[in-house]
XYZ file of C-alpha atoms in Angstrom:
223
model
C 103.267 -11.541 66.964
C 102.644 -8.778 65.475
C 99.740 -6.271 66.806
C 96.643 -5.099 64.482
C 95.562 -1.462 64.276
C 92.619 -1.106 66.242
C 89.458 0.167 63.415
C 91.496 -1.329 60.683
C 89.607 -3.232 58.049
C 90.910 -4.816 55.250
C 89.265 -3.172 51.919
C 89.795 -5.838 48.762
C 92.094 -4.949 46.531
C 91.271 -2.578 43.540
C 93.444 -3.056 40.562
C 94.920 0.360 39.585
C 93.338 2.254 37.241
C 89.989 1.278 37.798
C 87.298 3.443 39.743
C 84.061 2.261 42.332
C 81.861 2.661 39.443
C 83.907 -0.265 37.270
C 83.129 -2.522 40.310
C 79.198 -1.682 40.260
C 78.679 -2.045 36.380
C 78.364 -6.295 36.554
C 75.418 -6.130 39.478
C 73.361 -3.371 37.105
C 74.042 -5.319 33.928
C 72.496 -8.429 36.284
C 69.661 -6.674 37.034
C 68.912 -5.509 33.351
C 69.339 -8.463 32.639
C 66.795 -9.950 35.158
C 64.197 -7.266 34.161
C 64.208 -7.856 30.491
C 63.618 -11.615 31.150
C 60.875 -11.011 33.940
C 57.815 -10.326 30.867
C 59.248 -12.740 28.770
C 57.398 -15.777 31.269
C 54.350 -13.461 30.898
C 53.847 -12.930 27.195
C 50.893 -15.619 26.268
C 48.524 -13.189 28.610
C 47.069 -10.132 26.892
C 48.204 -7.318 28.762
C 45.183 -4.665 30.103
C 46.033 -2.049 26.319
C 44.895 -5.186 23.965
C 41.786 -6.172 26.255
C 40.414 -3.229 25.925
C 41.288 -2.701 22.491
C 39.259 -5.724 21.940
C 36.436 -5.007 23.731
C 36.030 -1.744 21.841
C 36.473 -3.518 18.367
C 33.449 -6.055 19.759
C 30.827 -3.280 20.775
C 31.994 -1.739 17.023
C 31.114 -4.591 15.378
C 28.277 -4.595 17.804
C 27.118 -1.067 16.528
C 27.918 -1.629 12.593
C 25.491 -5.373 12.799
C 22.828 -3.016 14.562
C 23.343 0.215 12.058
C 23.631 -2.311 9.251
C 19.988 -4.144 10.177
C 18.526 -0.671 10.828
C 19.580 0.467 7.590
C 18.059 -2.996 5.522
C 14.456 -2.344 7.476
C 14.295 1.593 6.104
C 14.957 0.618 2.592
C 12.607 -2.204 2.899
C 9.605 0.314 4.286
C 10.881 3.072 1.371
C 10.668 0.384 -1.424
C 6.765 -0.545 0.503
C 5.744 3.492 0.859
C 6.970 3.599 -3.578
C 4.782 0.882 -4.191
C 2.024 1.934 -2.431
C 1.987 5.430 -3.765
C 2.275 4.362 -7.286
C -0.584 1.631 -6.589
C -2.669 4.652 -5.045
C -1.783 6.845 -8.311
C -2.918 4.638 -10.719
C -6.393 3.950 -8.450
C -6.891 7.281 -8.627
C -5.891 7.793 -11.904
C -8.635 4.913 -13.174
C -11.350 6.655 -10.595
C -10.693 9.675 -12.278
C -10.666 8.571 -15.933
C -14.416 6.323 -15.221
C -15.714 9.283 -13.822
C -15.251 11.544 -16.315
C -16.485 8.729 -19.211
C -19.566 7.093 -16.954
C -20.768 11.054 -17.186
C -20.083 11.058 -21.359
C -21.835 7.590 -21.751
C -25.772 9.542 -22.502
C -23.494 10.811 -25.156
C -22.200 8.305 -26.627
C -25.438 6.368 -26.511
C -27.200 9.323 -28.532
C -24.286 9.309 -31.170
C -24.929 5.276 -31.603
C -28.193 5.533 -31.979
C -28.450 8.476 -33.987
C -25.653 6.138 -36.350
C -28.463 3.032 -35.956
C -31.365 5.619 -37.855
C -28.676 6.968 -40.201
C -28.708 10.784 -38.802
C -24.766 11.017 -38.153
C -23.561 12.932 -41.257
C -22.207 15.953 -41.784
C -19.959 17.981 -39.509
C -21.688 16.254 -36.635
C -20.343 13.071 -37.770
C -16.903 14.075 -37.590
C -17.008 15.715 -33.833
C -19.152 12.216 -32.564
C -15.883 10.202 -34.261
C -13.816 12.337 -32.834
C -15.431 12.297 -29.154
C -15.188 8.358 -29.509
C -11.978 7.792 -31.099
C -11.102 9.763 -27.675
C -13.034 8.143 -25.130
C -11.219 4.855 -26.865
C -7.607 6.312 -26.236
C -8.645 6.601 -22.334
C -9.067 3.072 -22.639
C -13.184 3.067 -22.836
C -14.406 0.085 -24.522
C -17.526 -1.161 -25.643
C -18.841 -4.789 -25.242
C -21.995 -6.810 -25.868
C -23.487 -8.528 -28.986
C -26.694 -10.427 -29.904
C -26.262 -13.913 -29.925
C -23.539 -14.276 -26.958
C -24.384 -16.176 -24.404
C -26.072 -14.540 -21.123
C -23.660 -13.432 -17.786
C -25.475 -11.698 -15.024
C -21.325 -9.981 -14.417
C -21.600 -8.236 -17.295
C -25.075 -8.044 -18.885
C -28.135 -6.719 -17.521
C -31.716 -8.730 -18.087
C -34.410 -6.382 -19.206
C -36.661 -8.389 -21.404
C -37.461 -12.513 -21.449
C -38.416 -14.504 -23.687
C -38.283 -18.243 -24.905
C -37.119 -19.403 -27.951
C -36.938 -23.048 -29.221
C -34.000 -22.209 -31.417
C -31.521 -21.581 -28.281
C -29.652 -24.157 -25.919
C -29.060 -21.554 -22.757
C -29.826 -18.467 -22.017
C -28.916 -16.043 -24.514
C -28.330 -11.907 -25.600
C -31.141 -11.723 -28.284
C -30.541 -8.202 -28.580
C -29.021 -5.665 -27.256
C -30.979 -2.882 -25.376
C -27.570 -0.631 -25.189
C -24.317 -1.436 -24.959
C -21.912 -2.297 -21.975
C -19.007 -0.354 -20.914
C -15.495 -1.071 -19.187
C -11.975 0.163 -18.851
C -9.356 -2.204 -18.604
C -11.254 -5.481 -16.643
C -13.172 -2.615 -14.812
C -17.519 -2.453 -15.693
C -18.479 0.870 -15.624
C -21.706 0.196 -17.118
C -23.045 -3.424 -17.743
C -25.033 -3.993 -21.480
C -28.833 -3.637 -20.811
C -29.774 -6.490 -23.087
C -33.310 -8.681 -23.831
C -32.785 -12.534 -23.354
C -34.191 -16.283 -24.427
C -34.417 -19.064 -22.679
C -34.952 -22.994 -24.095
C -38.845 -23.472 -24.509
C -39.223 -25.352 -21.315
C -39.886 -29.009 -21.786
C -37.670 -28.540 -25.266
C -35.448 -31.651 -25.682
C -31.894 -30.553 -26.756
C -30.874 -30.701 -29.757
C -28.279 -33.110 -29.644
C -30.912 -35.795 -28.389
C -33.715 -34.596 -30.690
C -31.420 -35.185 -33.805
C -30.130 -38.370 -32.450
C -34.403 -40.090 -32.134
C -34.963 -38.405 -35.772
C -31.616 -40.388 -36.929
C -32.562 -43.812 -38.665
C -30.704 -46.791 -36.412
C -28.518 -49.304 -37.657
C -30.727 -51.835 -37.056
C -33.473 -49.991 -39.611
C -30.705 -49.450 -42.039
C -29.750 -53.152 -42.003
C -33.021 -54.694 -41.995
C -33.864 -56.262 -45.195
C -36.748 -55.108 -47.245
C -40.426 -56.864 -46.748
C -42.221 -57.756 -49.765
């Protein structure tokens, strides 16, 4: 028998040439190994980074819809506030323009009549042509006629009278003319009207009793 060396220990064999470090190289390439599989189990779950990435991206989108709708209801109220300013210009524009012609109506009255009596000649006749041909380009216009019929909108009653010759009420003459501007009376036409003659049959039906009948025209002749 042969006696062991007390504290001995048998150390594996090392081939020769090779150092502690060769012996640790396959247990670190393990564990690489080992850590570079470890995420790949994991990868369907978002990792922390991309959620919130993505909850940034929704409160942008968030922002731009809100920005976006904000922007849509200021253009809307600009496009209202140029509409109403341009109405408002033109209403004052028209209050503006019937003010200043209601005031050169006595005028114009005095230059028709003095045409009606044959007094508008001379140099006088050109500045009244002038003052109308004006007031015309401002868009004043003159209305009422003898022989239209009567509406209380536009014409004002001053005089009454019957007449057997009319069918409703109508302008027998006019007392001075109406005024407007556009669809806008300034000044209605002061005007003297007829009525039917009451108790007056039309004259449709008055024409038809005066007309022979058939049965007159057919009817042989008595001797």
């Amino acid at each position: 028998m042969s006696e062991e060396t007390p504290g001995f220990e048998e150390k594996p064999e090392v081939p020769t040439g090779a150092t502690p470090d060769d012996a640790a190289e396959p247990k670190a390439a393990a564990s690489s190994e080992e850590e570079a599989a470890a995420p790949a189990g994991d990868s369907g779950a978002p990792s922390a980074q991309e959620t919130a990435l993505l909850a940034q991206l929704d409160q942008a989108r968030t922002a731009l819809g809100e920005r976006t709708a904000d922007l849509q209801r200021l253009q809307a109220e600009y496009q209202n506030y140029r509409r109403r300013v341009e109405r408002d210009r033109i209403a004052v524009k028209e209050i503006a323009v019937a003010s200043l012609l209601t005031e050169l109506l006595p005028t114009l009255d005095d230059i028709g009549r003095a045409r009606d009596h044959g007094e508008l000649v001379g140099g006088f006749k050109s500045v009244a042509e002038s003052l109308e041909t004006a007031a015309a380009k401002m868009g004043l216009q003159q209305f009422g006629k003898e022989g239209e019929p009567f509406d209380p909108t536009i014409h004002e009653a001053l005089m009454h009278s019957y007449a057997p010759d009319v069918t409703e009420t109508t302008c027998v003459a006019i007392l001075q003319p109406g005024y407007r501007i556009g669809e806008r009376t300034i000044r209605p036409a002061r005007v003297a009207v007829a009525e039917p003659q009451p108790g007056a049959a039309p004259k449709s039906e008055s024409a038809e009793a005066d007309a022979p009948s058939d049965k007159d025209t057919d009817a042989p002749d008595k001797g």
